[in-house]
Amino acid sequence: MKNFLKYREIWLLAGIAVLIGLISTRFPGFADPANLRQVFNDTSILMILALGQMVVILTRSIDLSMASNLCFTGMVVAMLNAAHPAIPIPALIVIALAVGLVLGAINGFLVWRLNIPSIVVTLGTLTIYRGATFVVSGGAWVNADQMSPDFINFQRAAFLGLPVLSWIALLVIALFFLAMTRTAIGRSIYAIGVNPTASVYAGIDVGRTKFIVFCISGMIGGLAGYLWISRYVIASVEVANGYELSIIAACVIGGISIAGGIGSVGGAVLGALFLGIISNALPVINISPFWQMAISGSAIILAVVLNARGERRQGRIILRKAEAA
């Protein structure tokens, strides 16, 4: 499994390099370091969300409500900032994390205690959280002129040549890498995805672990809520509508198996970066939006095929070992 993941990430990285090379033949400035830094910055929010979705998918679950969580939390912090501009930005980020945590905990509780399939729970909360955004805002928008300069400019400030948003993404990536490779909760997440029954006998509380991963995805959705609204300087019920598909696509392209147990932080980040390059480059070289959708969809299908082949190959190896024994 580890070898497959390793090579999958190398091939994905090579594919990104080839993609950049091909785009550069039409738009020579695309491969410039300054432009690539901008692409990374533009993709930072998707990377962060893909990591939150990754931990859920690894446990054989899925969170379809992340974009609605983003929308609701973004609206809450935008309205707070508009009504009380003196609230410090760090405090608003903490509030965003807390609101996202509550929304994620609702998903996790329903999956854990009521044993409802995650796809059913989050399909319902997807609509509920989006509707709650309308109720809280009364259908009104919060525009740039209602937001404080600090609210808008915090993530745009540069540090060592990178915007703060990029640094936030790098920090989240580092935290997820450490959590998934160096902690007991990371090992438990992988174990549940590989074999939930065996995990119980190993002393892992499967239900509680799933509750925790939904709390994590909720907090990530909350963080992304502030980042999205302050970046695009508008809060409305339509924010990030349908974006959950891009989040899941980034995970699938990055080699995160929908069947659970297979995937890595690096894969999720590269999958998001692949989509980010496509979304940034294709309009520049005058590719129709319909072709953009077709190319992204083809990449997802190819990724699913590669994932399936890799999982079958692993299964054959195990079978041969069992037969030899």
PDB file of C-alpha atoms in Angstrom:
ATOM      1  CA  MET A   1       0.000   0.000   0.000  1.00  0.00           C
ATOM      2  CA  LYS A   2       2.762   2.430   0.914  1.00  0.00           C
ATOM      3  CA  ASN A   3       4.626   1.782  -2.328  1.00  0.00           C
ATOM      4  CA  PHE A   4       1.465   2.373  -4.360  1.00  0.00           C
ATOM      5  CA  LEU A   5       0.815   5.652  -2.584  1.00  0.00           C
ATOM      6  CA  LYS A   6       4.423   6.689  -3.057  1.00  0.00           C
ATOM      7  CA  TYR A   7       4.410   6.052  -6.780  1.00  0.00           C
ATOM      8  CA  ARG A   8       0.935   7.559  -7.141  1.00  0.00           C
ATOM      9  CA  GLU A   9       2.153  10.840  -5.706  1.00  0.00           C
ATOM     10  CA  ILE A  10       5.244  10.810  -7.937  1.00  0.00           C
ATOM     11  CA  TRP A  11       3.112  10.220 -11.030  1.00  0.00           C
ATOM     12  CA  LEU A  12       0.697  12.949 -10.007  1.00  0.00           C
ATOM     13  CA  LEU A  13       3.577  15.363  -9.447  1.00  0.00           C
ATOM     14  CA  ALA A  14       4.975  14.440 -12.850  1.00  0.00           C
ATOM     15  CA  GLY A  15       1.548  14.976 -14.397  1.00  0.00           C
ATOM     16  CA  ILE A  16       1.384  18.442 -12.859  1.00  0.00           C
ATOM     17  CA  ALA A  17       4.831  19.245 -14.269  1.00  0.00           C
ATOM     18  CA  VAL A  18       3.780  18.051 -17.735  1.00  0.00           C
ATOM     19  CA  LEU A  19       0.550  20.053 -17.480  1.00  0.00           C
ATOM     20  CA  ILE A  20       2.486  23.205 -16.600  1.00  0.00           C
ATOM     21  CA  GLY A  21       4.858  22.538 -19.504  1.00  0.00           C
ATOM     22  CA  LEU A  22       2.011  22.127 -21.975  1.00  0.00           C
ATOM     23  CA  ILE A  23       0.288  25.284 -20.769  1.00  0.00           C
ATOM     24  CA  SER A  24       3.579  27.175 -21.010  1.00  0.00           C
ATOM     25  CA  THR A  25       3.737  26.442 -24.741  1.00  0.00           C
ATOM     26  CA  ARG A  26       0.613  28.585 -25.139  1.00  0.00           C
ATOM     27  CA  PHE A  27       1.230  31.000 -22.286  1.00  0.00           C
ATOM     28  CA  PRO A  28       5.010  31.280 -21.636  1.00  0.00           C
ATOM     29  CA  GLY A  29       4.595  33.284 -18.450  1.00  0.00           C
ATOM     30  CA  PHE A  30       2.584  30.567 -16.707  1.00  0.00           C
ATOM     31  CA  ALA A  31       5.678  28.723 -15.410  1.00  0.00           C
ATOM     32  CA  ASP A  32       7.215  31.842 -13.903  1.00  0.00           C
ATOM     33  CA  PRO A  33       7.808  31.416 -10.145  1.00  0.00           C
ATOM     34  CA  ALA A  34       5.692  34.468  -9.365  1.00  0.00           C
ATOM     35  CA  ASN A  35       2.751  33.073 -11.317  1.00  0.00           C
ATOM     36  CA  LEU A  36       3.122  29.611  -9.771  1.00  0.00           C
ATOM     37  CA  ARG A  37       3.094  31.206  -6.308  1.00  0.00           C
ATOM     38  CA  GLN A  38      -0.144  32.930  -7.290  1.00  0.00           C
ATOM     39  CA  VAL A  39      -1.627  29.616  -8.494  1.00  0.00           C
ATOM     40  CA  PHE A  40      -0.685  28.021  -5.174  1.00  0.00           C
ATOM     41  CA  ASN A  41      -2.289  30.904  -3.313  1.00  0.00           C
ATOM     42  CA  ASP A  42      -5.453  30.676  -5.435  1.00  0.00           C
ATOM     43  CA  THR A  43      -5.661  26.942  -4.674  1.00  0.00           C
ATOM     44  CA  SER A  44      -4.919  27.242  -0.948  1.00  0.00           C
ATOM     45  CA  ILE A  45      -8.556  27.145   0.194  1.00  0.00           C
ATOM     46  CA  LEU A  46      -9.270  24.045  -1.905  1.00  0.00           C
ATOM     47  CA  MET A  47      -6.172  22.353  -0.449  1.00  0.00           C
ATOM     48  CA  ILE A  48      -7.319  23.087   3.087  1.00  0.00           C
ATOM     49  CA  LEU A  49     -10.826  21.773   2.403  1.00  0.00           C
ATOM     50  CA  ALA A  50      -9.471  18.657   0.646  1.00  0.00           C
ATOM     51  CA  LEU A  51      -7.479  17.766   3.759  1.00  0.00           C
ATOM     52  CA  GLY A  52     -10.591  18.036   5.903  1.00  0.00           C
ATOM     53  CA  GLN A  53     -12.482  15.830   3.479  1.00  0.00           C
ATOM     54  CA  MET A  54      -9.583  13.375   3.301  1.00  0.00           C
ATOM     55  CA  VAL A  55      -9.768  12.318   6.944  1.00  0.00           C
ATOM     56  CA  VAL A  56     -13.492  11.654   6.564  1.00  0.00           C
ATOM     57  CA  ILE A  57     -13.114   9.609   3.378  1.00  0.00           C
ATOM     58  CA  LEU A  58     -10.313   7.542   4.926  1.00  0.00           C
ATOM     59  CA  THR A  59     -12.840   6.215   7.478  1.00  0.00           C
ATOM     60  CA  ARG A  60     -15.201   5.070   4.680  1.00  0.00           C
ATOM     61  CA  SER A  61     -17.426   8.105   5.176  1.00  0.00           C
ATOM     62  CA  ILE A  62     -18.038  11.321   3.264  1.00  0.00           C
ATOM     63  CA  ASP A  63     -18.939  14.910   4.149  1.00  0.00           C
ATOM     64  CA  LEU A  64     -21.125  16.556   1.528  1.00  0.00           C
ATOM     65  CA  SER A  65     -21.846  19.543   3.761  1.00  0.00           C
ATOM     66  CA  MET A  66     -18.393  21.173   3.819  1.00  0.00           C
ATOM     67  CA  ALA A  67     -19.289  23.881   1.288  1.00  0.00           C
ATOM     68  CA  SER A  68     -22.535  24.663   3.145  1.00  0.00           C
ATOM     69  CA  ASN A  69     -20.564  24.800   6.410  1.00  0.00           C
ATOM     70  CA  LEU A  70     -18.193  27.246   4.681  1.00  0.00           C
ATOM     71  CA  CYS A  71     -21.140  29.349   3.520  1.00  0.00           C
ATOM     72  CA  PHE A  72     -22.842  29.488   6.937  1.00  0.00           C
ATOM     73  CA  THR A  73     -19.667  30.157   8.910  1.00  0.00           C
ATOM     74  CA  GLY A  74     -18.504  32.767   6.416  1.00  0.00           C
ATOM     75  CA  MET A  75     -21.828  34.564   6.717  1.00  0.00           C
ATOM     76  CA  VAL A  76     -21.655  34.522  10.526  1.00  0.00           C
ATOM     77  CA  VAL A  77     -18.161  36.013  10.717  1.00  0.00           C
ATOM     78  CA  ALA A  78     -18.951  38.529   7.955  1.00  0.00           C
ATOM     79  CA  MET A  79     -22.044  39.727   9.810  1.00  0.00           C
ATOM     80  CA  LEU A  80     -20.078  39.916  13.066  1.00  0.00           C
ATOM     81  CA  ASN A  81     -17.389  41.959  11.382  1.00  0.00           C
ATOM     82  CA  ALA A  82     -19.934  44.273   9.773  1.00  0.00           C
ATOM     83  CA  ALA A  83     -21.739  44.848  13.098  1.00  0.00           C
ATOM     84  CA  HIS A  84     -18.634  44.907  15.329  1.00  0.00           C
ATOM     85  CA  PRO A  85     -15.580  45.873  13.260  1.00  0.00           C
ATOM     86  CA  ALA A  86     -13.471  46.218  16.416  1.00  0.00           C
ATOM     87  CA  ILE A  87     -13.428  42.437  16.957  1.00  0.00           C
ATOM     88  CA  PRO A  88      -9.825  41.315  16.251  1.00  0.00           C
ATOM     89  CA  ILE A  89      -9.254  39.043  13.258  1.00  0.00           C
ATOM     90  CA  PRO A  90      -7.726  36.232  15.395  1.00  0.00           C
ATOM     91  CA  ALA A  91     -10.932  36.256  17.479  1.00  0.00           C
ATOM     92  CA  LEU A  92     -13.052  36.002  14.315  1.00  0.00           C
ATOM     93  CA  ILE A  93     -10.950  33.055  13.125  1.00  0.00           C
ATOM     94  CA  VAL A  94     -11.463  31.321  16.479  1.00  0.00           C
ATOM     95  CA  ILE A  95     -15.217  31.974  16.175  1.00  0.00           C
ATOM     96  CA  ALA A  96     -15.175  30.540  12.643  1.00  0.00           C
ATOM     97  CA  LEU A  97     -13.389  27.412  13.888  1.00  0.00           C
ATOM     98  CA  ALA A  98     -15.880  27.064  16.761  1.00  0.00           C
ATOM     99  CA  VAL A  99     -18.952  27.463  14.526  1.00  0.00           C
ATOM    100  CA  GLY A 100     -17.516  24.982  12.041  1.00  0.00           C
ATOM    101  CA  LEU A 101     -16.762  22.580  14.875  1.00  0.00           C
ATOM    102  CA  VAL A 102     -20.383  22.699  16.045  1.00  0.00           C
ATOM    103  CA  LEU A 103     -21.672  21.994  12.526  1.00  0.00           C
ATOM    104  CA  GLY A 104     -19.203  19.140  12.107  1.00  0.00           C
ATOM    105  CA  ALA A 105     -20.101  17.737  15.508  1.00  0.00           C
ATOM    106  CA  ILE A 106     -23.770  17.593  14.477  1.00  0.00           C
ATOM    107  CA  ASN A 107     -22.792  15.456  11.484  1.00  0.00           C
ATOM    108  CA  GLY A 108     -20.529  13.297  13.610  1.00  0.00           C
ATOM    109  CA  PHE A 109     -23.130  12.780  16.317  1.00  0.00           C
ATOM    110  CA  LEU A 110     -25.770  11.623  13.829  1.00  0.00           C
ATOM    111  CA  VAL A 111     -23.315   9.228  12.187  1.00  0.00           C
ATOM    112  CA  TRP A 112     -21.945   7.958  15.514  1.00  0.00           C
ATOM    113  CA  ARG A 113     -24.907   7.725  17.858  1.00  0.00           C
ATOM    114  CA  LEU A 114     -27.784   7.198  15.415  1.00  0.00           C
ATOM    115  CA  ASN A 115     -25.724   5.064  13.023  1.00  0.00           C
ATOM    116  CA  ILE A 116     -27.063   6.903   9.971  1.00  0.00           C
ATOM    117  CA  PRO A 117     -24.925   6.591   6.808  1.00  0.00           C
ATOM    118  CA  SER A 118     -22.734   9.655   6.419  1.00  0.00           C
ATOM    119  CA  ILE A 119     -23.884  10.315   2.858  1.00  0.00           C
ATOM    120  CA  VAL A 120     -27.486  10.581   4.083  1.00  0.00           C
ATOM    121  CA  VAL A 121     -26.608  12.752   7.080  1.00  0.00           C
ATOM    122  CA  THR A 122     -24.436  15.212   5.187  1.00  0.00           C
ATOM    123  CA  LEU A 123     -26.793  15.359   2.220  1.00  0.00           C
ATOM    124  CA  GLY A 124     -29.429  16.541   4.688  1.00  0.00           C
ATOM    125  CA  THR A 125     -27.185  18.974   6.558  1.00  0.00           C
ATOM    126  CA  LEU A 126     -25.918  20.324   3.214  1.00  0.00           C
ATOM    127  CA  THR A 127     -29.398  21.748   2.686  1.00  0.00           C
ATOM    128  CA  ILE A 128     -30.009  22.609   6.342  1.00  0.00           C
ATOM    129  CA  TYR A 129     -26.799  24.644   6.741  1.00  0.00           C
ATOM    130  CA  ARG A 130     -27.415  26.457   3.455  1.00  0.00           C
ATOM    131  CA  GLY A 131     -30.981  27.241   4.587  1.00  0.00           C
ATOM    132  CA  ALA A 132     -29.694  28.363   7.987  1.00  0.00           C
ATOM    133  CA  THR A 133     -27.463  30.840   6.167  1.00  0.00           C
ATOM    134  CA  PHE A 134     -30.553  32.371   4.582  1.00  0.00           C
ATOM    135  CA  VAL A 135     -32.348  32.536   7.941  1.00  0.00           C
ATOM    136  CA  VAL A 136     -29.398  34.155   9.733  1.00  0.00           C
ATOM    137  CA  SER A 137     -28.818  36.736   6.995  1.00  0.00           C
ATOM    138  CA  GLY A 138     -32.450  37.270   6.056  1.00  0.00           C
ATOM    139  CA  GLY A 139     -31.406  36.683   2.460  1.00  0.00           C
ATOM    140  CA  ALA A 140     -29.206  39.784   2.494  1.00  0.00           C
ATOM    141  CA  TRP A 141     -25.607  40.000   1.309  1.00  0.00           C
ATOM    142  CA  VAL A 142     -22.589  41.349   3.175  1.00  0.00           C
ATOM    143  CA  ASN A 143     -20.482  43.302   0.709  1.00  0.00           C
ATOM    144  CA  ALA A 144     -16.926  44.622   0.730  1.00  0.00           C
ATOM    145  CA  ASP A 145     -17.982  48.110   1.841  1.00  0.00           C
ATOM    146  CA  GLN A 146     -19.532  46.589   4.998  1.00  0.00           C
ATOM    147  CA  MET A 147     -16.359  44.679   5.931  1.00  0.00           C
ATOM    148  CA  SER A 148     -13.468  46.214   7.827  1.00  0.00           C
ATOM    149  CA  PRO A 149     -10.125  46.699   6.047  1.00  0.00           C
ATOM    150  CA  ASP A 150      -8.444  44.320   8.520  1.00  0.00           C
ATOM    151  CA  PHE A 151     -11.016  41.607   7.755  1.00  0.00           C
ATOM    152  CA  ILE A 152     -10.264  41.848   4.031  1.00  0.00           C
ATOM    153  CA  ASN A 153      -6.521  42.488   4.100  1.00  0.00           C
ATOM    154  CA  PHE A 154      -5.306  40.042   6.760  1.00  0.00           C
ATOM    155  CA  GLN A 155      -4.770  37.097   4.421  1.00  0.00           C
ATOM    156  CA  ARG A 156      -3.538  39.367   1.609  1.00  0.00           C
ATOM    157  CA  ALA A 157      -0.563  40.594   3.622  1.00  0.00           C
ATOM    158  CA  ALA A 158       2.758  39.126   2.456  1.00  0.00           C
ATOM    159  CA  PHE A 159       5.401  37.430   4.583  1.00  0.00           C
ATOM    160  CA  LEU A 160       8.716  36.277   3.081  1.00  0.00           C
ATOM    161  CA  GLY A 161       7.296  36.707  -0.402  1.00  0.00           C
ATOM    162  CA  LEU A 162       4.124  34.654   0.179  1.00  0.00           C
ATOM    163  CA  PRO A 163       0.621  35.879   1.099  1.00  0.00           C
ATOM    164  CA  VAL A 164      -0.615  34.963   4.559  1.00  0.00           C
ATOM    165  CA  LEU A 165      -3.245  32.711   2.936  1.00  0.00           C
ATOM    166  CA  SER A 166      -0.468  30.543   1.481  1.00  0.00           C
ATOM    167  CA  TRP A 167       1.231  30.362   4.875  1.00  0.00           C
ATOM    168  CA  ILE A 168      -2.043  29.313   6.488  1.00  0.00           C
ATOM    169  CA  ALA A 169      -2.362  26.533   3.893  1.00  0.00           C
ATOM    170  CA  LEU A 170       1.218  25.395   4.537  1.00  0.00           C
ATOM    171  CA  LEU A 171       0.573  25.369   8.292  1.00  0.00           C
ATOM    172  CA  VAL A 172      -2.591  23.277   7.855  1.00  0.00           C
ATOM    173  CA  ILE A 173      -0.722  20.873   5.557  1.00  0.00           C
ATOM    174  CA  ALA A 174       2.059  20.461   8.137  1.00  0.00           C
ATOM    175  CA  LEU A 175      -0.417  19.874  10.974  1.00  0.00           C
ATOM    176  CA  PHE A 176      -2.316  17.245   8.995  1.00  0.00           C
ATOM    177  CA  PHE A 177       0.919  15.518   7.988  1.00  0.00           C
ATOM    178  CA  LEU A 178       2.034  15.283  11.609  1.00  0.00           C
ATOM    179  CA  ALA A 179      -1.417  14.151  12.772  1.00  0.00           C
ATOM    180  CA  MET A 180      -1.739  11.432  10.122  1.00  0.00           C
ATOM    181  CA  THR A 181       1.795  10.066  10.435  1.00  0.00           C
ATOM    182  CA  ARG A 182       2.792  10.645  14.060  1.00  0.00           C
ATOM    183  CA  THR A 183      -0.335  10.348  16.213  1.00  0.00           C
ATOM    184  CA  ALA A 184      -2.646   7.618  17.459  1.00  0.00           C
ATOM    185  CA  ILE A 185      -5.706   9.278  15.920  1.00  0.00           C
ATOM    186  CA  GLY A 186      -4.009   9.219  12.512  1.00  0.00           C
ATOM    187  CA  ARG A 187      -3.264   5.501  12.816  1.00  0.00           C
ATOM    188  CA  SER A 188      -6.819   4.857  13.993  1.00  0.00           C
ATOM    189  CA  ILE A 189      -8.270   6.674  10.968  1.00  0.00           C
ATOM    190  CA  TYR A 190      -6.288   4.502   8.572  1.00  0.00           C
ATOM    191  CA  ALA A 191      -7.095   1.333  10.526  1.00  0.00           C
ATOM    192  CA  ILE A 192     -10.837   1.991  10.404  1.00  0.00           C
ATOM    193  CA  GLY A 193     -10.689   2.528   6.674  1.00  0.00           C
ATOM    194  CA  VAL A 194      -8.779  -0.704   6.095  1.00  0.00           C
ATOM    195  CA  ASN A 195     -10.919  -2.893   8.355  1.00  0.00           C
ATOM    196  CA  PRO A 196     -13.489  -1.463  10.805  1.00  0.00           C
ATOM    197  CA  THR A 197     -14.182  -4.855  12.402  1.00  0.00           C
ATOM    198  CA  ALA A 198     -10.542  -5.579  13.103  1.00  0.00           C
ATOM    199  CA  SER A 199     -10.175  -2.049  14.467  1.00  0.00           C
ATOM    200  CA  VAL A 200     -12.760  -2.803  17.152  1.00  0.00           C
ATOM    201  CA  TYR A 201     -10.773  -5.859  18.264  1.00  0.00           C
ATOM    202  CA  ALA A 202      -7.654  -3.686  18.310  1.00  0.00           C
ATOM    203  CA  GLY A 203      -9.333  -1.426  20.863  1.00  0.00           C
ATOM    204  CA  ILE A 204     -10.257   1.440  18.540  1.00  0.00           C
ATOM    205  CA  ASP A 205     -13.593   3.135  19.172  1.00  0.00           C
ATOM    206  CA  VAL A 206     -14.816   3.345  15.569  1.00  0.00           C
ATOM    207  CA  GLY A 207     -17.840   5.528  16.312  1.00  0.00           C
ATOM    208  CA  ARG A 208     -15.937   8.050  18.377  1.00  0.00           C
ATOM    209  CA  THR A 209     -13.152   8.233  15.793  1.00  0.00           C
ATOM    210  CA  LYS A 210     -15.704   8.986  13.074  1.00  0.00           C
ATOM    211  CA  PHE A 211     -17.177  11.669  15.322  1.00  0.00           C
ATOM    212  CA  ILE A 212     -13.706  13.206  15.663  1.00  0.00           C
ATOM    213  CA  VAL A 213     -13.044  13.248  11.909  1.00  0.00           C
ATOM    214  CA  PHE A 214     -16.361  15.014  11.267  1.00  0.00           C
ATOM    215  CA  CYS A 215     -15.404  17.558  13.923  1.00  0.00           C
ATOM    216  CA  ILE A 216     -12.103  18.056  12.096  1.00  0.00           C
ATOM    217  CA  SER A 217     -13.810  18.505   8.730  1.00  0.00           C
ATOM    218  CA  GLY A 218     -16.244  20.922  10.376  1.00  0.00           C
ATOM    219  CA  MET A 219     -13.429  23.044  11.802  1.00  0.00           C
ATOM    220  CA  ILE A 220     -11.709  23.065   8.417  1.00  0.00           C
ATOM    221  CA  GLY A 221     -14.975  24.172   6.805  1.00  0.00           C
ATOM    222  CA  GLY A 222     -15.248  26.946   9.386  1.00  0.00           C
ATOM    223  CA  LEU A 223     -11.694  28.143   8.779  1.00  0.00           C
ATOM    224  CA  ALA A 224     -12.325  28.105   5.033  1.00  0.00           C
ATOM    225  CA  GLY A 225     -15.477  30.152   5.643  1.00  0.00           C
ATOM    226  CA  TYR A 226     -13.499  33.136   6.884  1.00  0.00           C
ATOM    227  CA  LEU A 227     -10.764  32.675   4.260  1.00  0.00           C
ATOM    228  CA  TRP A 228     -13.270  32.477   1.394  1.00  0.00           C
ATOM    229  CA  ILE A 229     -15.373  35.483   2.424  1.00  0.00           C
ATOM    230  CA  SER A 230     -12.407  37.717   3.148  1.00  0.00           C
ATOM    231  CA  ARG A 231     -10.760  36.715  -0.132  1.00  0.00           C
ATOM    232  CA  TYR A 232     -13.764  37.212  -2.395  1.00  0.00           C
ATOM    233  CA  VAL A 233     -15.252  39.990  -0.192  1.00  0.00           C
ATOM    234  CA  ILE A 234     -18.862  38.930  -0.469  1.00  0.00           C
ATOM    235  CA  ALA A 235     -21.050  36.780   1.766  1.00  0.00           C
ATOM    236  CA  SER A 236     -24.302  35.361   0.421  1.00  0.00           C
ATOM    237  CA  VAL A 237     -26.370  32.194   0.410  1.00  0.00           C
ATOM    238  CA  GLU A 238     -24.839  31.243  -2.946  1.00  0.00           C
ATOM    239  CA  VAL A 239     -21.223  31.252  -1.735  1.00  0.00           C
ATOM    240  CA  ALA A 240     -19.370  28.035  -2.690  1.00  0.00           C
ATOM    241  CA  ASN A 241     -22.572  26.516  -4.058  1.00  0.00           C
ATOM    242  CA  GLY A 242     -21.666  23.085  -5.460  1.00  0.00           C
ATOM    243  CA  TYR A 243     -18.051  23.405  -4.301  1.00  0.00           C
ATOM    244  CA  GLU A 244     -18.288  20.130  -2.392  1.00  0.00           C
ATOM    245  CA  LEU A 245     -17.846  18.377  -5.753  1.00  0.00           C
ATOM    246  CA  SER A 246     -14.495  20.105  -6.305  1.00  0.00           C
ATOM    247  CA  ILE A 247     -13.395  19.127  -2.783  1.00  0.00           C
ATOM    248  CA  ILE A 248     -14.213  15.468  -3.334  1.00  0.00           C
ATOM    249  CA  ALA A 249     -12.671  15.582  -6.827  1.00  0.00           C
ATOM    250  CA  ALA A 250      -9.397  16.886  -5.364  1.00  0.00           C
ATOM    251  CA  CYS A 251      -9.318  13.944  -2.956  1.00  0.00           C
ATOM    252  CA  VAL A 252     -10.117  11.356  -5.632  1.00  0.00           C
ATOM    253  CA  ILE A 253      -7.539  12.747  -8.060  1.00  0.00           C
ATOM    254  CA  GLY A 254      -5.031  12.739  -5.200  1.00  0.00           C
ATOM    255  CA  GLY A 255      -5.480   9.007  -4.676  1.00  0.00           C
ATOM    256  CA  ILE A 256      -7.782   9.056  -1.655  1.00  0.00           C
ATOM    257  CA  SER A 257      -9.808   5.862  -1.967  1.00  0.00           C
ATOM    258  CA  ILE A 258     -13.563   6.251  -1.546  1.00  0.00           C
ATOM    259  CA  ALA A 259     -13.468   2.729  -0.069  1.00  0.00           C
ATOM    260  CA  GLY A 260     -11.358   4.102   2.787  1.00  0.00           C
ATOM    261  CA  GLY A 261      -7.951   3.369   4.243  1.00  0.00           C
ATOM    262  CA  ILE A 262      -5.837   4.528   1.289  1.00  0.00           C
ATOM    263  CA  GLY A 263      -4.598   8.079   0.826  1.00  0.00           C
ATOM    264  CA  SER A 264      -2.126  10.654   2.067  1.00  0.00           C
ATOM    265  CA  VAL A 265      -1.801  14.324   2.862  1.00  0.00           C
ATOM    266  CA  GLY A 266       0.538  14.811  -0.090  1.00  0.00           C
ATOM    267  CA  GLY A 267      -1.934  13.174  -2.447  1.00  0.00           C
ATOM    268  CA  ALA A 268      -4.815  15.400  -1.334  1.00  0.00           C
ATOM    269  CA  VAL A 269      -2.672  18.519  -1.730  1.00  0.00           C
ATOM    270  CA  LEU A 270      -1.457  17.498  -5.193  1.00  0.00           C
ATOM    271  CA  GLY A 271      -4.992  16.626  -6.269  1.00  0.00           C
ATOM    272  CA  ALA A 272      -6.181  20.085  -5.259  1.00  0.00           C
ATOM    273  CA  LEU A 273      -3.185  21.680  -6.961  1.00  0.00           C
ATOM    274  CA  PHE A 274      -3.943  19.771 -10.178  1.00  0.00           C
ATOM    275  CA  LEU A 275      -7.478  21.174 -10.230  1.00  0.00           C
ATOM    276  CA  GLY A 276      -6.173  24.608  -9.305  1.00  0.00           C
ATOM    277  CA  ILE A 277      -3.778  24.632 -12.246  1.00  0.00           C
ATOM    278  CA  ILE A 278      -6.560  23.619 -14.613  1.00  0.00           C
ATOM    279  CA  SER A 279      -8.955  26.291 -13.330  1.00  0.00           C
ATOM    280  CA  ASN A 280      -6.245  28.983 -13.524  1.00  0.00           C
ATOM    281  CA  ALA A 281      -4.746  28.022 -16.866  1.00  0.00           C
ATOM    282  CA  LEU A 282      -7.585  27.034 -19.152  1.00  0.00           C
ATOM    283  CA  PRO A 283      -9.328  30.427 -19.185  1.00  0.00           C
ATOM    284  CA  VAL A 284      -5.979  32.079 -19.963  1.00  0.00           C
ATOM    285  CA  ILE A 285      -5.467  29.946 -23.078  1.00  0.00           C
ATOM    286  CA  ASN A 286      -9.080  30.566 -24.148  1.00  0.00           C
ATOM    287  CA  ILE A 287     -10.480  27.092 -23.456  1.00  0.00           C
ATOM    288  CA  SER A 288     -14.275  27.009 -23.243  1.00  0.00           C
ATOM    289  CA  PRO A 289     -15.757  26.524 -19.740  1.00  0.00           C
ATOM    290  CA  PHE A 290     -17.485  23.417 -21.090  1.00  0.00           C
ATOM    291  CA  TRP A 291     -14.111  21.930 -22.010  1.00  0.00           C
ATOM    292  CA  GLN A 292     -12.818  22.857 -18.572  1.00  0.00           C
ATOM    293  CA  MET A 293     -15.580  20.766 -17.024  1.00  0.00           C
ATOM    294  CA  ALA A 294     -14.879  17.908 -19.452  1.00  0.00           C
ATOM    295  CA  ILE A 295     -11.156  17.925 -18.689  1.00  0.00           C
ATOM    296  CA  SER A 296     -11.753  17.977 -14.938  1.00  0.00           C
ATOM    297  CA  GLY A 297     -14.309  15.172 -15.240  1.00  0.00           C
ATOM    298  CA  SER A 298     -11.931  13.076 -17.355  1.00  0.00           C
ATOM    299  CA  ALA A 299      -9.201  13.539 -14.741  1.00  0.00           C
ATOM    300  CA  ILE A 300     -11.577  12.322 -12.020  1.00  0.00           C
ATOM    301  CA  ILE A 301     -12.578   9.222 -14.016  1.00  0.00           C
ATOM    302  CA  LEU A 302      -8.932   8.416 -14.757  1.00  0.00           C
ATOM    303  CA  ALA A 303      -8.074   8.822 -11.076  1.00  0.00           C
ATOM    304  CA  VAL A 304     -10.879   6.451 -10.037  1.00  0.00           C
ATOM    305  CA  VAL A 305      -9.663   3.851 -12.550  1.00  0.00           C
ATOM    306  CA  LEU A 306      -6.092   4.114 -11.251  1.00  0.00           C
ATOM    307  CA  ASN A 307      -7.313   3.844  -7.655  1.00  0.00           C
ATOM    308  CA  ALA A 308      -9.378   0.770  -8.453  1.00  0.00           C
ATOM    309  CA  ARG A 309      -6.506  -0.946 -10.271  1.00  0.00           C
ATOM    310  CA  GLY A 310      -4.151  -0.235  -7.413  1.00  0.00           C
ATOM    311  CA  GLU A 311      -6.582  -1.630  -4.843  1.00  0.00           C
ATOM    312  CA  ARG A 312      -7.201  -4.781  -6.924  1.00  0.00           C
ATOM    313  CA  ARG A 313      -3.469  -5.284  -7.311  1.00  0.00           C
ATOM    314  CA  GLN A 314      -3.008  -5.074  -3.577  1.00  0.00           C
ATOM    315  CA  GLY A 315      -5.822  -7.581  -3.094  1.00  0.00           C
ATOM    316  CA  ARG A 316      -4.209 -10.093  -5.488  1.00  0.00           C
ATOM    317  CA  ILE A 317      -0.905  -9.868  -3.615  1.00  0.00           C
ATOM    318  CA  ILE A 318      -2.615 -10.602  -0.329  1.00  0.00           C
ATOM    319  CA  LEU A 319      -4.476 -13.544  -1.895  1.00  0.00           C
ATOM    320  CA  ARG A 320      -1.297 -15.061  -3.286  1.00  0.00           C
ATOM    321  CA  LYS A 321       0.365 -14.786   0.083  1.00  0.00           C
ATOM    322  CA  ALA A 322      -2.594 -16.476   1.728  1.00  0.00           C
ATOM    323  CA  GLU A 323      -2.552 -19.289  -0.855  1.00  0.00           C
ATOM    324  CA  ALA A 324       1.189 -19.776  -0.455  1.00  0.00           C
ATOM    325  CA  ALA A 325       0.755 -20.083   3.284  1.00  0.00           C
TER     326      ALA A 325
END
